[in-house]
Coordinates of C-alpha atoms in Angstrom, one line a residue:
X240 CA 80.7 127.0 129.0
X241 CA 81.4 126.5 125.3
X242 CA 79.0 125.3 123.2
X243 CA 81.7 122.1 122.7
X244 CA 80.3 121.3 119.2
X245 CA 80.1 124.7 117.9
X246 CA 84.0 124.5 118.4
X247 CA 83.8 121.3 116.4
X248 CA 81.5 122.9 114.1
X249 CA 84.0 126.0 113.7
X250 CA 86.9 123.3 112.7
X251 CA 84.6 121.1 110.9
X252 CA 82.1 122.9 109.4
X253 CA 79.4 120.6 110.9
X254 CA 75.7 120.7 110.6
X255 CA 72.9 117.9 110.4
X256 CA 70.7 116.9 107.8
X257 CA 68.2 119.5 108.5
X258 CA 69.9 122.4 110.9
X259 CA 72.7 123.7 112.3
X260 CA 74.4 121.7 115.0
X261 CA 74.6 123.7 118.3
X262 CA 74.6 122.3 121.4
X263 CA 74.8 123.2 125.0
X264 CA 77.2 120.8 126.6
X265 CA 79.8 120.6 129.9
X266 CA 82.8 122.6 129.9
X267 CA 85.4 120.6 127.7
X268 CA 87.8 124.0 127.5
X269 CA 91.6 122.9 127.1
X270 CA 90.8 119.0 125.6
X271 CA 92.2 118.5 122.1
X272 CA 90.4 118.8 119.2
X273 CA 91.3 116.4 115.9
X274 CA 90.2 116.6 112.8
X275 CA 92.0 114.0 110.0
X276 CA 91.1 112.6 106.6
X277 CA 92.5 110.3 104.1
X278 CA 90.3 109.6 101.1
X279 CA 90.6 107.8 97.7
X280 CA 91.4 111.2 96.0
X281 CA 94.6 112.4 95.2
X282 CA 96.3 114.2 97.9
X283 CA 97.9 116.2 99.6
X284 CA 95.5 115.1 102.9
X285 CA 95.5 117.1 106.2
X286 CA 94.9 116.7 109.9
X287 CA 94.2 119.8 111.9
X288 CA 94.6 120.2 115.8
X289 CA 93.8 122.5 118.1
X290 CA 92.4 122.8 121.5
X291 CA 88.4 123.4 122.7
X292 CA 88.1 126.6 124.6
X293 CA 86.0 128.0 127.6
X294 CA 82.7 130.2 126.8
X295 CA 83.9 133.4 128.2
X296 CA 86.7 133.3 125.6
X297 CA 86.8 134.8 121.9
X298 CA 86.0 132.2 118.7
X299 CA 89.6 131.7 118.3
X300 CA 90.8 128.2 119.2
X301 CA 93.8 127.6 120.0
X302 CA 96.4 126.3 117.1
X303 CA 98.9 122.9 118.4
X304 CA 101.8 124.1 116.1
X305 CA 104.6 121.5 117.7
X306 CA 103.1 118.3 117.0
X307 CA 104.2 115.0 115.5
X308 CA 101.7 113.7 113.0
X309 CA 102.4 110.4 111.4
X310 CA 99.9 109.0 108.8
X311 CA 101.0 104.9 107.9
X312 CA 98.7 101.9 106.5
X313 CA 99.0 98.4 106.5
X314 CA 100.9 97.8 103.3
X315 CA 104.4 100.3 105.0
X316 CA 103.8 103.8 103.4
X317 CA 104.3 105.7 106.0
X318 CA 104.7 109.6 105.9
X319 CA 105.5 112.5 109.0
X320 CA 103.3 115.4 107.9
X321 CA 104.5 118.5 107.6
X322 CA 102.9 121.9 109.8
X323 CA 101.6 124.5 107.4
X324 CA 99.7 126.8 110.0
X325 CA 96.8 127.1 111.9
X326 CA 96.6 123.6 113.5
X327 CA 97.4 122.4 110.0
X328 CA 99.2 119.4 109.2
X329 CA 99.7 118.1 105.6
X330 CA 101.0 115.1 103.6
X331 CA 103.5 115.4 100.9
X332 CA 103.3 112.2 99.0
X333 CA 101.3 109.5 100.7
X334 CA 98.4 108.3 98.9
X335 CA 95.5 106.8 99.4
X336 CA 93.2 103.7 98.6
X337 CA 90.0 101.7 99.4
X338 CA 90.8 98.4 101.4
X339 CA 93.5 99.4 103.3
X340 CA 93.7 99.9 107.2
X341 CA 95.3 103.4 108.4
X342 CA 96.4 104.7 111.2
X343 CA 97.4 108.3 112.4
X344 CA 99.8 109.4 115.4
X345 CA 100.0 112.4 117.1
X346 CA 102.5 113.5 119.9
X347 CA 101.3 116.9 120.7
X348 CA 101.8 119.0 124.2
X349 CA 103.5 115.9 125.9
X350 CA 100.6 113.1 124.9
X351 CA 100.4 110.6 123.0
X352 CA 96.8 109.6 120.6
X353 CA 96.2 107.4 118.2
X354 CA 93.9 106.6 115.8
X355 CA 93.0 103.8 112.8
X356 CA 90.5 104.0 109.8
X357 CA 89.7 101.2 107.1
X358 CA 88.7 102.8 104.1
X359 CA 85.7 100.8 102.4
X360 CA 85.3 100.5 98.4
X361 CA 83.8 103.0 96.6
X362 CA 80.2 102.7 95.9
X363 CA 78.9 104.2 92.2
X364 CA 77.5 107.7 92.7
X365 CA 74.9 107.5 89.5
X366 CA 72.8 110.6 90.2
X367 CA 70.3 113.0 91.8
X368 CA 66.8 112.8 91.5
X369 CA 65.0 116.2 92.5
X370 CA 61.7 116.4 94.8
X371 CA 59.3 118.7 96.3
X372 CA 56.6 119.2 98.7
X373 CA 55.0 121.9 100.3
X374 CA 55.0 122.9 104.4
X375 CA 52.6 125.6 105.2
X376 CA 52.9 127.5 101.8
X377 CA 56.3 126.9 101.5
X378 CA 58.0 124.6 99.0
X379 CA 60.6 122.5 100.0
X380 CA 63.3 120.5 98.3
X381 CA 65.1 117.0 98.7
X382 CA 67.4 115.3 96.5
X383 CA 67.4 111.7 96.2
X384 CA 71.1 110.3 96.0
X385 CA 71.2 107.4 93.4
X386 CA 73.0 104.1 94.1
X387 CA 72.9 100.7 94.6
X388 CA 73.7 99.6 98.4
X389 CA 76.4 96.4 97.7
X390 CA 74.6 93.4 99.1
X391 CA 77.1 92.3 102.1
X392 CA 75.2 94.4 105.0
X393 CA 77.1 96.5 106.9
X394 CA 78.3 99.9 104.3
X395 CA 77.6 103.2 105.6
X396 CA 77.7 106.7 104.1
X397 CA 78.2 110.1 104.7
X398 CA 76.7 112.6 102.4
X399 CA 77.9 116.5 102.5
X400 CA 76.2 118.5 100.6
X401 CA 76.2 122.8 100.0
X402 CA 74.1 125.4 98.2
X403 CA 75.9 127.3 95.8
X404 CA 79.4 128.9 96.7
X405 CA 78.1 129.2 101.1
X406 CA 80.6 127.4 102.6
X407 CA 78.2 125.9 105.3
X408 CA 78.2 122.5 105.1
X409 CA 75.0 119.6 105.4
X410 CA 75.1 116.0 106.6
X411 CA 73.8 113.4 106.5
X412 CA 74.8 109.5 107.5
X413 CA 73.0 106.7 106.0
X414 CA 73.6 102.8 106.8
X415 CA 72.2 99.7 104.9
X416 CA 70.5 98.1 107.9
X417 CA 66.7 98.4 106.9
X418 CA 68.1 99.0 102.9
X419 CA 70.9 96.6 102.1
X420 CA 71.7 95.2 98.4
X421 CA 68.7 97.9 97.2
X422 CA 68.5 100.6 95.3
X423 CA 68.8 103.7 97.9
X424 CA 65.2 105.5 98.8
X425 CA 66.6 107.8 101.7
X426 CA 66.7 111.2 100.4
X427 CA 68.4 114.7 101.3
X428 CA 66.6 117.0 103.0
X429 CA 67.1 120.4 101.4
X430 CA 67.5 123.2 104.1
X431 CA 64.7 125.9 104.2
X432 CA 65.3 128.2 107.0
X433 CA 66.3 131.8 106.4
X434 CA 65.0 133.1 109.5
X435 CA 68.5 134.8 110.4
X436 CA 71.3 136.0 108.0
X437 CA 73.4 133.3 108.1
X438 CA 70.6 130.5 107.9
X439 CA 70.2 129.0 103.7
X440 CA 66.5 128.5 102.6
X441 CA 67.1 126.3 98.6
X442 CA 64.9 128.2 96.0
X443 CA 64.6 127.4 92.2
X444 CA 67.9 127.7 90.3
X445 CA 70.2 127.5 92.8
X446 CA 73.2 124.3 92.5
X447 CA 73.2 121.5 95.2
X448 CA 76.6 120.3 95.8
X449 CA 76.6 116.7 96.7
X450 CA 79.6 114.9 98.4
X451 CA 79.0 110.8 98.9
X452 CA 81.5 109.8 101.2
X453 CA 81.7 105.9 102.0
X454 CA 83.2 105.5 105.4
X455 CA 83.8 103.0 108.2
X456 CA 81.9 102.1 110.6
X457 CA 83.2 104.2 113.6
X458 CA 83.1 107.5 112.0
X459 CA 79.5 106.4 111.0
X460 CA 78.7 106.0 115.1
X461 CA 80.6 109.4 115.3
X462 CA 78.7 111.5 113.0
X463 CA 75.5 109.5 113.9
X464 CA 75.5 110.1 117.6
X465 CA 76.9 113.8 116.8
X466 CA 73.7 114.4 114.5
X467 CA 71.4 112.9 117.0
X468 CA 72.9 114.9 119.8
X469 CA 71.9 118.2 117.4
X470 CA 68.5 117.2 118.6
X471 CA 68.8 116.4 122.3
X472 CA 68.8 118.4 125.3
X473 CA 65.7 119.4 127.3
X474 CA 62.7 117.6 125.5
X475 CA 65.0 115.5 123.1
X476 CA 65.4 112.4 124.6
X477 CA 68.7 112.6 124.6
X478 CA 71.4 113.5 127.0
X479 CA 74.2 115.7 125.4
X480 CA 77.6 114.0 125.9
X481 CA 80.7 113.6 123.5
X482 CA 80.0 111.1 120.6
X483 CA 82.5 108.3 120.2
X484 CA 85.5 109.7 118.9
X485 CA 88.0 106.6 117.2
X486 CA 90.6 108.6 118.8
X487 CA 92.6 107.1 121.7
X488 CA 93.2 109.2 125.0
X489 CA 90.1 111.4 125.3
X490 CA 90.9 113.5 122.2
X491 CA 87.4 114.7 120.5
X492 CA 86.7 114.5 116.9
X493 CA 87.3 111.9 114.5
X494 CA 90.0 110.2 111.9
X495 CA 88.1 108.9 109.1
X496 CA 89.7 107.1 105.6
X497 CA 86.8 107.4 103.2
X498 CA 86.0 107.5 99.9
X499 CA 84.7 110.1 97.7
X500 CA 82.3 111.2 94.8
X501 CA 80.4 113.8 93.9
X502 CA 77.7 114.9 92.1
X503 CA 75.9 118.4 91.1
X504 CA 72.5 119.6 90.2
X505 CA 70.3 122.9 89.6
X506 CA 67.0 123.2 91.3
X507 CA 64.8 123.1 88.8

């Protein structure tokens, strides 16, 4: 059946901190498929459904166009988003902000799911620092994202990150449990693979795109047990099942209030 993630990937645009994720999983053709976000940004914010399909089927995944979406938090905004196309669902005028608790509703083909999100405060994004090494003749790249982890243990990132204009996305989840109230030392892997056309291999001059998102702590078990999964199967130590999707009713994908910054750099 399906490779289930490489639908997730197709909605999501999700790959690991070093390759692509693409795994071989059990047929999970028909289950819906959420993908919502509320950061610290200005809006509009938008939550896209749509249903997994079988492998025998084209790359098109089916759009849920009749839903009910409703996006509330803990202080009474509350907003019904409106459908704009393609399993797209968008607010208007609701905004967003660290410290608050928010939850997201969806009535969609006769069920009912449900999902909440505390968004943390923002950490201070204050750089990139650039470094190299070299694997058989090759040189390779990694960027060290600069910040200072907030002493009260339990913060966790997400870090997306893109080579030039390629809209194929990197990720990468850090946590303070071995690192917390230091200076970060975990850096970015760079990718280096252009082994097939679609594949990105960094080289000199080219601008790293760098996304730090500071997120809760079960869209961090998401995207953590969906990155480790990336390297399970036969041999991985790892048995390839769903990750641990916040969202009620066996709905896959996530609903994840985070905050954003973002900074840029040229290989050098």
């Amino acid at each position: 059946m399906k490779n289930l993630f490489l639908i997730i990937l197709s909605l999501f645009l999700v790959t690991s901190c070093e390759k692509e994720i693409d795994l071989d999983l059990a047929d999970e053709s028909g289950k819906i498929v959420i993908e919502g976000n509320v950061t610290d940004q200005a809006g509009p914010y938008y939550v896209k459904i749509t249903k997994s399909v079988a492998f025998t089927e084209a790359n098109q995944y089916p759009a849920i166009e009749n839903a009910q979406v409703v996006l509330s938090d803990n202080t009474g905004q509350t907003e019904t988003l409106q459908y704009v196309g393609n399993g797209t669902y968008k607010t208007s005028t609701f905004v967003g902000q660290s410290g608050r608790t928010y939850t997201l509703k969806i009535n969609a083909d006769g069920q009912q799911y449900s999902a909440q999100s505390t968004m943390p405060e923002a950490v201070s994004f204050d750089g990139l620092d650039q470094d190299s090494f070299m694997v058989g003749g090759e040189t390779s790249y990694t960027l060290l994202p600069v910040f200072n982890d907030p002493s009260p243990l339990g913060n966790r990132y997400l870090f997306v990150y893109t080579v030039n204009n390629n809209p194929k996305k990197f990720f990468s989840e850090f946590s303070d449990n071995v690192n917390n109230g230091l200076p970060n030392q975990r850096p970015l892997l760079l990718p280096n693979d252009d082994g097939d056309a679609d594949d990105v291999k960094v080289v000199v001059g080219d601008t790293i795109h760098v996304e730090m998102q500071c997120i809760d702590n079960n869209v961090y078990t998401f995207y953590s047990a969906l990155l480790q999964l990336s390297d399970g199967g036969p041999g991985g130590g790892v048995t390839p099942t769903n990750p641990p999707s916040n969202i009620s009713n066996g709905a896959l994908g996530y609903f994840s209030a985070h905050t954003v910054r973002t900074k840029s750099v040229v290989i050098q």
